[in-house]
mmCIF file of C-alpha atoms in Angstrom:
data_model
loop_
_atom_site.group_PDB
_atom_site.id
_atom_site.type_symbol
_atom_site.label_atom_id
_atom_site.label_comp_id
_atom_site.label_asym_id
_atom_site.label_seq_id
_atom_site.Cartn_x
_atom_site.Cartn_y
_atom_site.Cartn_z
ATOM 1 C CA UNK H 4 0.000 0.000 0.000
ATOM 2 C CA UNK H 5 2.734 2.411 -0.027
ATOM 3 C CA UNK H 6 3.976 2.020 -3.684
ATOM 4 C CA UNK H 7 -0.012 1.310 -4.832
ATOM 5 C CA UNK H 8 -2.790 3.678 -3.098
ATOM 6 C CA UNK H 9 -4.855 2.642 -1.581
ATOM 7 C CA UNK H 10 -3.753 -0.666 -1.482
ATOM 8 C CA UNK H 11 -4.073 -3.976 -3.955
ATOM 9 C CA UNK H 12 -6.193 -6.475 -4.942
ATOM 10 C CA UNK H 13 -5.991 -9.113 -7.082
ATOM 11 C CA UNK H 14 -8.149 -11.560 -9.002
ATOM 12 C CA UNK H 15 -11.307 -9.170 -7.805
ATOM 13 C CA UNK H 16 -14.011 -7.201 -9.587
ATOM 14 C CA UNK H 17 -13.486 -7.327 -13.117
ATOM 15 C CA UNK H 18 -10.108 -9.465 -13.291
ATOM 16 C CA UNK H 19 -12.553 -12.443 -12.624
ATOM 17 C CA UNK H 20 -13.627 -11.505 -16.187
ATOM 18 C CA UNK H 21 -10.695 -10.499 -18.302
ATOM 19 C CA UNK H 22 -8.226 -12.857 -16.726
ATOM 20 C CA UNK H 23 -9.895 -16.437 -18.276
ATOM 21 C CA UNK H 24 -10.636 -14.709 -21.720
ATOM 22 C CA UNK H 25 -6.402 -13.830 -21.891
ATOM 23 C CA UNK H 26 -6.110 -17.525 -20.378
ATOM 24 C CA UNK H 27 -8.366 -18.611 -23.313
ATOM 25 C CA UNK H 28 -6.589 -16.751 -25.639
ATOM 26 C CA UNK H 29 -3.136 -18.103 -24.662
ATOM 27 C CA UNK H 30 -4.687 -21.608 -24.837
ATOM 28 C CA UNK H 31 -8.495 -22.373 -26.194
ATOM 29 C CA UNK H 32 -8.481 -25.057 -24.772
ATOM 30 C CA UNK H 33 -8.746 -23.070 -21.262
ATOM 31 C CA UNK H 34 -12.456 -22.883 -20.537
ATOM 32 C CA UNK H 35 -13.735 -23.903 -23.240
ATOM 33 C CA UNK H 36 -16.753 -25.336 -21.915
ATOM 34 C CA UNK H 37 -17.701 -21.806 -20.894
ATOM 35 C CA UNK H 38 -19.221 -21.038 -23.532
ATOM 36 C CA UNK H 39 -21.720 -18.861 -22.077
ATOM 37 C CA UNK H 40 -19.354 -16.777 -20.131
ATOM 38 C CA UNK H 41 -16.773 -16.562 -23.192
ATOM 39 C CA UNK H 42 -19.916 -15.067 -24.969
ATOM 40 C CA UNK H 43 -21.288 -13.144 -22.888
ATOM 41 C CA UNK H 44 -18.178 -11.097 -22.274
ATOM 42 C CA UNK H 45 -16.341 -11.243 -25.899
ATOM 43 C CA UNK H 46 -18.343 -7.933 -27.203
ATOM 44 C CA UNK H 47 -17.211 -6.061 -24.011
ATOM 45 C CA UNK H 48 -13.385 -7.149 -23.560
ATOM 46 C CA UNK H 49 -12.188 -9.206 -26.862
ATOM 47 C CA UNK H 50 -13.975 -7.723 -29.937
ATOM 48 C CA UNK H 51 -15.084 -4.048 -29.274
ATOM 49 C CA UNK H 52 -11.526 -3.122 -26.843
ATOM 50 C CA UNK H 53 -8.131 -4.453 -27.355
ATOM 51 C CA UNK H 54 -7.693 -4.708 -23.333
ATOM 52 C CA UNK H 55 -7.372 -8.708 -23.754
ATOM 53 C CA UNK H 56 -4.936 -7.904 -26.989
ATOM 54 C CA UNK H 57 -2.483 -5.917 -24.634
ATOM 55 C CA UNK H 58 -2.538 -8.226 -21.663
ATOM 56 C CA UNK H 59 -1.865 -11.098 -24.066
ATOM 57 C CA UNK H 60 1.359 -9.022 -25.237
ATOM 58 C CA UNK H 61 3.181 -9.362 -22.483
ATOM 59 C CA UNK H 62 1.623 -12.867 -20.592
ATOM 60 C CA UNK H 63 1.203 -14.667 -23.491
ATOM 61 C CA UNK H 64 4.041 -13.688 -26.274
ATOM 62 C CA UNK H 65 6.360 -12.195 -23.551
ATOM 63 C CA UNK H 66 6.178 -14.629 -21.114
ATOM 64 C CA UNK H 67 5.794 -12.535 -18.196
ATOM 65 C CA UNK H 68 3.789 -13.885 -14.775
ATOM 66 C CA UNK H 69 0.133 -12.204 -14.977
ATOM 67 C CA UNK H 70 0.670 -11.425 -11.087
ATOM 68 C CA UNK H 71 3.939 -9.797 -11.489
ATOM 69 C CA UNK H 72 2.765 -7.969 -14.403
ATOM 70 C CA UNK H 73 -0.593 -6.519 -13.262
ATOM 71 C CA UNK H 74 0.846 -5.176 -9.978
ATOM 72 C CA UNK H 75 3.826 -3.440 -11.873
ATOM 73 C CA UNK H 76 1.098 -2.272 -14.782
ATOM 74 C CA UNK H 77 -0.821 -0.866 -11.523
ATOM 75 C CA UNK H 78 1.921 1.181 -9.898
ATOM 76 C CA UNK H 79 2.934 2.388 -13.667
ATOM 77 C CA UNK H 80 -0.544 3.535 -13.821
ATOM 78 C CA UNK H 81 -0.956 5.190 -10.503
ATOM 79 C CA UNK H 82 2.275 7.226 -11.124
ATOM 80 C CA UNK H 83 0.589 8.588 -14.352
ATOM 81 C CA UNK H 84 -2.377 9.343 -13.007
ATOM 82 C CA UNK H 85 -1.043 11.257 -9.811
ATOM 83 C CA UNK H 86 1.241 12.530 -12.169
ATOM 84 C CA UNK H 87 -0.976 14.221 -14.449
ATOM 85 C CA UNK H 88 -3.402 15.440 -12.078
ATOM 86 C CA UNK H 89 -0.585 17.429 -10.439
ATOM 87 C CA UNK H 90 0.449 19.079 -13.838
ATOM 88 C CA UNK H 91 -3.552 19.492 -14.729
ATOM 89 C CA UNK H 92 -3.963 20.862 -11.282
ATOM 90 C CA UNK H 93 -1.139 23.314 -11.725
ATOM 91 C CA UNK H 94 -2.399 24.256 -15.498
ATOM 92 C CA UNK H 95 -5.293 26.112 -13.777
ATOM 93 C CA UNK H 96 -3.641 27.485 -10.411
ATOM 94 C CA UNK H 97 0.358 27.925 -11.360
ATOM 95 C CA UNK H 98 0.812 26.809 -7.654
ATOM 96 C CA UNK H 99 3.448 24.086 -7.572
ATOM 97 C CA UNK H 100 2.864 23.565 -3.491
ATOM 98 C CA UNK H 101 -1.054 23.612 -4.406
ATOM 99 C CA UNK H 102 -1.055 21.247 -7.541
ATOM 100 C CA UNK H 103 0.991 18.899 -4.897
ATOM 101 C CA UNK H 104 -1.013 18.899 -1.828
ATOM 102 C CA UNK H 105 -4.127 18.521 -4.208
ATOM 103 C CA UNK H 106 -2.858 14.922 -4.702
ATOM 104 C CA UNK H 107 -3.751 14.072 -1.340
ATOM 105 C CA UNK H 108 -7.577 14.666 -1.795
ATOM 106 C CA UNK H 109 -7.630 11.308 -4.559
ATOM 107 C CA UNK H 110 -5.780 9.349 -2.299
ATOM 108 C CA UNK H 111 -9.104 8.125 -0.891
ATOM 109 C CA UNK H 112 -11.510 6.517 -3.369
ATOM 110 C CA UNK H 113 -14.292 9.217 -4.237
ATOM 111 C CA UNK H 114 -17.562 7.109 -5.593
ATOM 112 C CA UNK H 115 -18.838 8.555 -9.040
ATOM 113 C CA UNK H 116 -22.621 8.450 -9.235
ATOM 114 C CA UNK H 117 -24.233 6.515 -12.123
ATOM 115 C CA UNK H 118 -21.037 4.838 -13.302
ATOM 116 C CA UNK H 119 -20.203 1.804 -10.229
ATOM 117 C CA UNK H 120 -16.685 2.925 -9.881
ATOM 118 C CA UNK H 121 -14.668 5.134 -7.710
ATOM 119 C CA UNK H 122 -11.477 7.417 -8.915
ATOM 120 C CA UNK H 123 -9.571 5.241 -7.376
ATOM 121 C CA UNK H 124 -9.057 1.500 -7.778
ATOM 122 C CA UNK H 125 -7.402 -1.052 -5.344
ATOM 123 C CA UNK H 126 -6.788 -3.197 -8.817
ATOM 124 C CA UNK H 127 -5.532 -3.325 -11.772
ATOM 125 C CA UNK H 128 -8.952 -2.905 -14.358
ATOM 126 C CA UNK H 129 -9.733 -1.820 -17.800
ATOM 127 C CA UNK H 130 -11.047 1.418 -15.747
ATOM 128 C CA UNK H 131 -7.792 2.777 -14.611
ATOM 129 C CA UNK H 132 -5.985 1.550 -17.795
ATOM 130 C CA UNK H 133 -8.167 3.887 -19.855
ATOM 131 C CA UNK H 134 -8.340 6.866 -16.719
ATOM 132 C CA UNK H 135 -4.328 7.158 -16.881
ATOM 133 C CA UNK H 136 -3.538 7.269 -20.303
ATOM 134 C CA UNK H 137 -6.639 10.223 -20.281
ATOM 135 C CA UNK H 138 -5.777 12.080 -17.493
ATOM 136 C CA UNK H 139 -1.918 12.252 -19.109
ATOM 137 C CA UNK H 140 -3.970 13.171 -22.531
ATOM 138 C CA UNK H 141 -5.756 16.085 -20.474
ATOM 139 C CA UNK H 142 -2.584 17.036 -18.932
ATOM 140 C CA UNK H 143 -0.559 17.464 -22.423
ATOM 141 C CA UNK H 144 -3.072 18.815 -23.544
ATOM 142 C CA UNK H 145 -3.759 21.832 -21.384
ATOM 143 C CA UNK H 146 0.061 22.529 -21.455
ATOM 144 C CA UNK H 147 0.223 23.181 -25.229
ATOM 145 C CA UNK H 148 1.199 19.536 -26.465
ATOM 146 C CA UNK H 149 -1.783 18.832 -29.013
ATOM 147 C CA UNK H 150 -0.703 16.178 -31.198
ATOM 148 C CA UNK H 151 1.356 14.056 -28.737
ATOM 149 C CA UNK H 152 -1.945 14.110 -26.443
ATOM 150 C CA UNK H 153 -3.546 12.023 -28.648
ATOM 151 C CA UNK H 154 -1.395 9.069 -28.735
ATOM 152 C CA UNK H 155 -2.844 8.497 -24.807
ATOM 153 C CA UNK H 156 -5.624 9.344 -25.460
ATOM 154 C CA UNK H 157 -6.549 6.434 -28.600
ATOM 155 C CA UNK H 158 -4.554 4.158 -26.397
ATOM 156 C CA UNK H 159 -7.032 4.457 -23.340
ATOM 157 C CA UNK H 160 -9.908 4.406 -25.930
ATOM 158 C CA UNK H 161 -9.156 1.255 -27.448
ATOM 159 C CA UNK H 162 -8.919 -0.323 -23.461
ATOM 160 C CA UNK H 163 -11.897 1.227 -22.267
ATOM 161 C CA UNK H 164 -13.968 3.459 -24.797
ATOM 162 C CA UNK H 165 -16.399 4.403 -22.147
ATOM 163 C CA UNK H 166 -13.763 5.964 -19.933
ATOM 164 C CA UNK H 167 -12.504 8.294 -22.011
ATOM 165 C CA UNK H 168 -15.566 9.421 -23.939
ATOM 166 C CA UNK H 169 -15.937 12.527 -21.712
ATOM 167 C CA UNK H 170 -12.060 13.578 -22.755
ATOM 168 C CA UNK H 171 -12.698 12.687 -26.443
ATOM 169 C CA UNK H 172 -15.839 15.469 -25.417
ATOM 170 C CA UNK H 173 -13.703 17.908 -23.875
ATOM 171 C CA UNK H 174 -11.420 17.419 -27.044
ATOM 172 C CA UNK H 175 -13.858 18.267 -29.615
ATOM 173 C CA UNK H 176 -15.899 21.448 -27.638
ATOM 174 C CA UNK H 177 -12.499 22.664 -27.032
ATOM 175 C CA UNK H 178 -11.059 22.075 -30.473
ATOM 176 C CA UNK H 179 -14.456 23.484 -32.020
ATOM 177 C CA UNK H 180 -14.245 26.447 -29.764
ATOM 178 C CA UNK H 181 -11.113 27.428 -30.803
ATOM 179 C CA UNK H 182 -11.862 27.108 -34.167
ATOM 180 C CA UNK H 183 -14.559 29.432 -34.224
ATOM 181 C CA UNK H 184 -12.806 32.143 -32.089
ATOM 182 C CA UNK H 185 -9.817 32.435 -34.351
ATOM 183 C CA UNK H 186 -11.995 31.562 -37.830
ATOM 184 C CA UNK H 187 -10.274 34.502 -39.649
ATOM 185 C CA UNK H 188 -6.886 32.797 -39.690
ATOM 186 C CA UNK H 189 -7.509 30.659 -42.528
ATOM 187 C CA UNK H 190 -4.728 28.072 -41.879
ATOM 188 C CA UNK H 191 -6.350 27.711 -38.396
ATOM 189 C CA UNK H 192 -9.558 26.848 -39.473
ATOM 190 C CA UNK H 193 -9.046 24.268 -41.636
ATOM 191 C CA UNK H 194 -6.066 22.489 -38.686
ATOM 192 C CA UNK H 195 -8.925 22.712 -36.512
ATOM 193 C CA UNK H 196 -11.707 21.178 -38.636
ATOM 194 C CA UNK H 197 -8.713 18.576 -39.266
ATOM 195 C CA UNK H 198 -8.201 18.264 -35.669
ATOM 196 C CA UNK H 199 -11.543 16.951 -35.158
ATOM 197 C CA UNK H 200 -12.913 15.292 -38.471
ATOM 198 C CA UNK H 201 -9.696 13.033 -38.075
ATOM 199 C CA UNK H 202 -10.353 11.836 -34.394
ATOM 200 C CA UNK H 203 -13.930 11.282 -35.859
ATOM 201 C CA UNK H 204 -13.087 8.978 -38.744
ATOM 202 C CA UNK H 205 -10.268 6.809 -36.156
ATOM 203 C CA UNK H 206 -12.926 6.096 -34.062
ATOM 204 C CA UNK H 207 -15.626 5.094 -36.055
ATOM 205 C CA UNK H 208 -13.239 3.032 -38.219
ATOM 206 C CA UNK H 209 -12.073 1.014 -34.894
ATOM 207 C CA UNK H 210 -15.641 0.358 -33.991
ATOM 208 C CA UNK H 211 -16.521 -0.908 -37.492
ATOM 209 C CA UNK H 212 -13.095 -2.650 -37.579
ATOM 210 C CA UNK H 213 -13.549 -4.442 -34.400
ATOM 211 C CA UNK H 214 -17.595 -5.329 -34.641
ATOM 212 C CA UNK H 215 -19.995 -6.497 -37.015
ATOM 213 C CA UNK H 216 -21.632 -3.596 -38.629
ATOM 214 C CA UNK H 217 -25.470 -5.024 -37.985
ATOM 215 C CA UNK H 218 -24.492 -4.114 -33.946
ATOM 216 C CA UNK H 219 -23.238 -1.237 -34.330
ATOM 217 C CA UNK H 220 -25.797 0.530 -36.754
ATOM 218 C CA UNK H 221 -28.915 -1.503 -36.017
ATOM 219 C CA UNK H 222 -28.628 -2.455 -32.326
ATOM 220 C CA UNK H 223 -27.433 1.484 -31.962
ATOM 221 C CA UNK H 224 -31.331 2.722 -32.837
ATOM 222 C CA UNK H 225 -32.901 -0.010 -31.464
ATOM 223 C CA UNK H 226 -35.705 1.058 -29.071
ATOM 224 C CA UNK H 227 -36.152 -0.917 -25.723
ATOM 225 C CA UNK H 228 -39.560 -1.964 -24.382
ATOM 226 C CA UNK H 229 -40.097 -2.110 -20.568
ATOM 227 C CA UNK H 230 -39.783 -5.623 -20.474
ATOM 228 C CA UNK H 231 -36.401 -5.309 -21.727
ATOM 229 C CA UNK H 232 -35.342 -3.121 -19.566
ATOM 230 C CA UNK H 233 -36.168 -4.479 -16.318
ATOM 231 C CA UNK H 234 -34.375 -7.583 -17.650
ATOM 232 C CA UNK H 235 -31.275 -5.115 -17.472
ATOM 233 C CA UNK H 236 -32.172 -4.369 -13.897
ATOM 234 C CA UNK H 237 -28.930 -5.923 -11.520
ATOM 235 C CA UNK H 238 -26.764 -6.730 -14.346
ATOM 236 C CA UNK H 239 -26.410 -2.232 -15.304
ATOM 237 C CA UNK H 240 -27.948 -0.305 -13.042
ATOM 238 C CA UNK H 241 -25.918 2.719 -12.745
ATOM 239 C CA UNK H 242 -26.887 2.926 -17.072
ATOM 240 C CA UNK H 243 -30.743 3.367 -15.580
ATOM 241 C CA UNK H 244 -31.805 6.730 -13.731
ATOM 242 C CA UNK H 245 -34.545 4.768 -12.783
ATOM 243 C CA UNK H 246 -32.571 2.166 -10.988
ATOM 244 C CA UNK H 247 -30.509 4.341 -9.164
ATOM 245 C CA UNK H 248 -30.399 3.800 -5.280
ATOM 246 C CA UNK H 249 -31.266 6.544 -2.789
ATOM 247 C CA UNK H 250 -26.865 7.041 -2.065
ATOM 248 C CA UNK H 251 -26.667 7.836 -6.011
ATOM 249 C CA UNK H 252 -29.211 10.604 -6.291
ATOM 250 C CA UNK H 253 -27.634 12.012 -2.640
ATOM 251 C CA UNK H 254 -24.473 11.474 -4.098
ATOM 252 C CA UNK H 255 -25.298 13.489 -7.430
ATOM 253 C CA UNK H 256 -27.040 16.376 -5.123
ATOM 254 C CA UNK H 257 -23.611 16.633 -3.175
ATOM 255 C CA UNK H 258 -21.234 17.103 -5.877
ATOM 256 C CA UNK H 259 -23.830 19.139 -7.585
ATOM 257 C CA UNK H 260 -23.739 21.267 -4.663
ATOM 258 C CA UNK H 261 -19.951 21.459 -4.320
ATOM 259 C CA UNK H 262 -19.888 22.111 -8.134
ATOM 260 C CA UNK H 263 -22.251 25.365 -8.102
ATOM 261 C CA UNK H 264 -20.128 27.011 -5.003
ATOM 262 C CA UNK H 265 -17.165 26.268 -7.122
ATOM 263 C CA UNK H 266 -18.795 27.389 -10.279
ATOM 264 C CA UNK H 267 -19.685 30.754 -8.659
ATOM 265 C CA UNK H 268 -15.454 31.218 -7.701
ATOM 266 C CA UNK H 269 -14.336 29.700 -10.704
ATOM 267 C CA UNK H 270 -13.515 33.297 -12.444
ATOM 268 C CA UNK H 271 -12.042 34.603 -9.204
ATOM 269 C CA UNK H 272 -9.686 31.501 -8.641
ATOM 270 C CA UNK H 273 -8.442 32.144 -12.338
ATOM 271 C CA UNK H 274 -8.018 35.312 -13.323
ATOM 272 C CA UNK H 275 -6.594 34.183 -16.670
ATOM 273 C CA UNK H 276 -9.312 33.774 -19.274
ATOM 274 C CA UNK H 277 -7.574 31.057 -20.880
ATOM 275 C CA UNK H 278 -7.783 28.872 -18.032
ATOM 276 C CA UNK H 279 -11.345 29.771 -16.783
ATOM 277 C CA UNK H 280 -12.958 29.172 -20.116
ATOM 278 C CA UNK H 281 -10.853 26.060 -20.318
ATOM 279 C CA UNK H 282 -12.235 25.105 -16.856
ATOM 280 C CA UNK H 283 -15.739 25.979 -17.677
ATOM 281 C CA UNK H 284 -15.572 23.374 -21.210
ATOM 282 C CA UNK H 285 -14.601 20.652 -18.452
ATOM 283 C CA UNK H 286 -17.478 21.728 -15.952
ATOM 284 C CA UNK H 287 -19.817 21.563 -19.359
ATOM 285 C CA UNK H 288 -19.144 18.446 -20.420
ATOM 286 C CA UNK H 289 -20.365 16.018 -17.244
ATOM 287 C CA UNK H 290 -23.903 17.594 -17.657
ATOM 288 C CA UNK H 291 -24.331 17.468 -20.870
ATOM 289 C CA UNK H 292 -23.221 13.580 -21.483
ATOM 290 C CA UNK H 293 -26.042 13.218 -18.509
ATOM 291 C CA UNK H 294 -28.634 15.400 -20.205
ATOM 292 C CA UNK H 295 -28.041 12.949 -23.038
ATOM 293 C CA UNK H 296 -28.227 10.151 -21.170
ATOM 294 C CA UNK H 297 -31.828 11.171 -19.095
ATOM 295 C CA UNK H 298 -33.164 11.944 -22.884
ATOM 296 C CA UNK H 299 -32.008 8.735 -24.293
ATOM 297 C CA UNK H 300 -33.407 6.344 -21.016
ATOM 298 C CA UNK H 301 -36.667 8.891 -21.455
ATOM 299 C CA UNK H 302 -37.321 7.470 -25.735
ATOM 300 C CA UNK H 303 -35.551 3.961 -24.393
ATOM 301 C CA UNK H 304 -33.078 4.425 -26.955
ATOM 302 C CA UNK H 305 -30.852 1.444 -26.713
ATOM 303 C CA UNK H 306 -27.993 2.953 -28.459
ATOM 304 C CA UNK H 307 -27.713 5.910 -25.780
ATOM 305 C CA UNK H 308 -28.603 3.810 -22.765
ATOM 306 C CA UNK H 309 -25.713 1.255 -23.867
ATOM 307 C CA UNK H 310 -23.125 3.998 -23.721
ATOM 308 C CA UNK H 311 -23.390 4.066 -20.144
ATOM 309 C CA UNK H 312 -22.337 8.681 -20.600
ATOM 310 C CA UNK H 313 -23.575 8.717 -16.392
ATOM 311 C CA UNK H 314 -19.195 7.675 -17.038
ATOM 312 C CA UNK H 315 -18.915 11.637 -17.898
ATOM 313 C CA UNK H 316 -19.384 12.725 -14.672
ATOM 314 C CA UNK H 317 -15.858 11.345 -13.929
ATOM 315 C CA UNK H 318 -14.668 14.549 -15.007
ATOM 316 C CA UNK H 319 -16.593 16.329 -12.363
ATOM 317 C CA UNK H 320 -15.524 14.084 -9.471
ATOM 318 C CA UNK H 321 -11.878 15.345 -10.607
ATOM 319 C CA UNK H 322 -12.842 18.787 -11.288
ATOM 320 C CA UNK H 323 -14.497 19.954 -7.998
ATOM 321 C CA UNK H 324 -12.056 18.454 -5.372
ATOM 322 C CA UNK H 325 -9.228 20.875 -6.685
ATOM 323 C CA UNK H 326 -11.134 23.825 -7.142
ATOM 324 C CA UNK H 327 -13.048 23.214 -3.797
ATOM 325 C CA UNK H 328 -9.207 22.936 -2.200
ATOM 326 C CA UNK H 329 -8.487 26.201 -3.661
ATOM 327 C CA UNK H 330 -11.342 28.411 -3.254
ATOM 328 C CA UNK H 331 -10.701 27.230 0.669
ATOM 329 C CA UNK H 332 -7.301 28.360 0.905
ATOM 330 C CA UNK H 333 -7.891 31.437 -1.065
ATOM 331 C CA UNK H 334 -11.303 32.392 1.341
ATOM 332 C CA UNK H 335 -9.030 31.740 4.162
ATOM 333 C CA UNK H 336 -6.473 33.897 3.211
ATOM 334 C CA UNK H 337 -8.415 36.202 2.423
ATOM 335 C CA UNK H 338 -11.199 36.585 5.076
ATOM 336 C CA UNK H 339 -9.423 35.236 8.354
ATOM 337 C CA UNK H 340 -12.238 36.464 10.507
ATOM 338 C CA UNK H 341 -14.880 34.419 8.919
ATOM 339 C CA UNK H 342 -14.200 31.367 11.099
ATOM 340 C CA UNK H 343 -17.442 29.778 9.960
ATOM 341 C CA UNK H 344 -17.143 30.126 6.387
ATOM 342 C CA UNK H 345 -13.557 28.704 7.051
ATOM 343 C CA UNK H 346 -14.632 26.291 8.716
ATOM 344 C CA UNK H 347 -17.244 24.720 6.526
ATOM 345 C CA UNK H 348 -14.900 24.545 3.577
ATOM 346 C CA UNK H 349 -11.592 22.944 5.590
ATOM 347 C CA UNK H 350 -14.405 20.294 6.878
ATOM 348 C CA UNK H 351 -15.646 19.746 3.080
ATOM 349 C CA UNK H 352 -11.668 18.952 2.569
#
């Protein structure tokens, strides 16, 4: 626990599911009397990700023990994703003590409503093998390194597409923004347009590469019934507003709550315009991915529901804890007397 935070598992959550299909892969003679289970779960991990592809890289052509090799891919992960939250953090405060002392609030696991997970694993999972690689997009990114973010960025998408749909979102508002805000260079324009039509193509190439065509354009408009979706009830419920528990929705209301008060000091905390309206694309993004999703579950559109985009609001369990750390220490250096205001926000930390 003090290499890996906040600890490690193994052979937990969703190893139980990747693991046999890399064991199958090696040899199919492994489980092969699973068929139910190797069916069930080929879409998700084998055909529509590469996750299975990479592990058998290194444990099946390499040669390298699966134990040793997850808990080394897990610390090499962790150090990327501390990493580039301390250069994303500093990005929007230019506080190198801040950006560091930041790190501390994701030591402990913060639950992310509608999605199952936390932002912080005790395993190694597909989940944290697409969150690093985005977070280090997000983090080249913001500090001027545009092409090179992208290499990340496609790697954690072909692991986990769900993970890093919200960054592909930031990626394109931002991209688009840009691109009408400086449409009288010519040259810029058409990068931009580039910039984005490019992306575009990749990844709806990799989804027609990887899966039969029938799935992705039929099953995509297909319109659920309500017996169909209460068979979906226990197996996804955090896809389903109507299946939330009562901790989600309280969960939701909190860092809704936290998100407004830091909405309202957002311009104040960054005085630069660059990184406020940079900020303020991130905040965007979270709501309108769940917008989507409450209008898609509303018409039962399968296509919608099966993206799971409740996942964007990972962005805003990242978001807030920063900015909540640094509107506290700039209210409390600022109004010292007001020991209750101060004290609210130091217990919120």
């Amino acid at each position: 626990s003090l290499v890996v935070s906040p600890g490690y598992d193994v052979f937990r959550h969703d190893q139980t599911v990747f693991i046999p299909l890399v064991y199958h892969k090696i040899d199919t003679e492994l489980f092969s009397n699973d068929t139910l289970f190797l069916k069930l779960f080929d879409i998700k991990h084998t055909t529509s990700t590469l996750l299975t592809d990479f592990l058998f890289l290194f444990v099946g052509k390499m040669n390298i023990d699966i134990l040793w090799f997850l808990f080394i891919a897990a610390i090499f992960l962790q150090l990327i994703f501390f990493g580039s939250l301390y250069f994303i953090i500093r990005f929007f405060f230019e506080n190198k003590m801040y950006a560091a002392f930041a790190l501390l609030f994701f030591v402990t696991p913060f639950f992310i409503p509608g999605t199952g997970l936390t932002t912080m694993g005790t395993d190694f999972n597909y989940h944290l093998l697409a969150l690093a690689p985005s977070l280090l997009f997000l983090a080249l990114y913001l500090h001027e390194q545009r092409f090179w973010s992208l290499i990340p960025l496609f790697f954690g998408f072909t692991m986990h597409p769900l993970t890093s749909m919200p960054f592909f979102g930031f990626y394109f508002l931002h991209t688009a923004v840009e691109a009408w805000q400086k449409q009288h260079a010519f040259k810029r324009t058409i990068y931009s347009i580039c910039a984005i039509i490019i992306p575009l193509v990749t990844i709806v190439a990799f989804f027609f590469l990887r899966i039969d065509r029938a799935i992705v354009i039929e099953g995509f408009f297909t319109i659920m019934d309500e017996q169909w979706k209460m068979l979906a009830r226990g197996r996804n419920d955090p896809a389903f507003f109507a299946f939330w528990n009562r901790e989600m929705w309280i969960s939701l209301g909190s860092w809704i709550l936290l998100g407004s008060i830091s909405f309202l000091f957002a311009k104040k905390l960054m005085p630069d315009q660059k990184q406020y309206r940079t900020w303020k694309m991130l905040f965007v993004i979270p709501f309108f991915m769940l917008a989507t999703a409450g209008i898609g579950e509303y018409i039962s559109w399968l296509g919608v529901i099966r993206m799971n985009l409740q996942r964007g609001f990972l962005l805003f369990a990242f978001l807030i804890p920063f900015t909540i750390g640094a509107l506290a220490f700039w209210y409390a250096e600022r109004h010292r007397m007001h020991v209750l205001e101060n004290a609210l926000l130091f217990a919120i930390l």
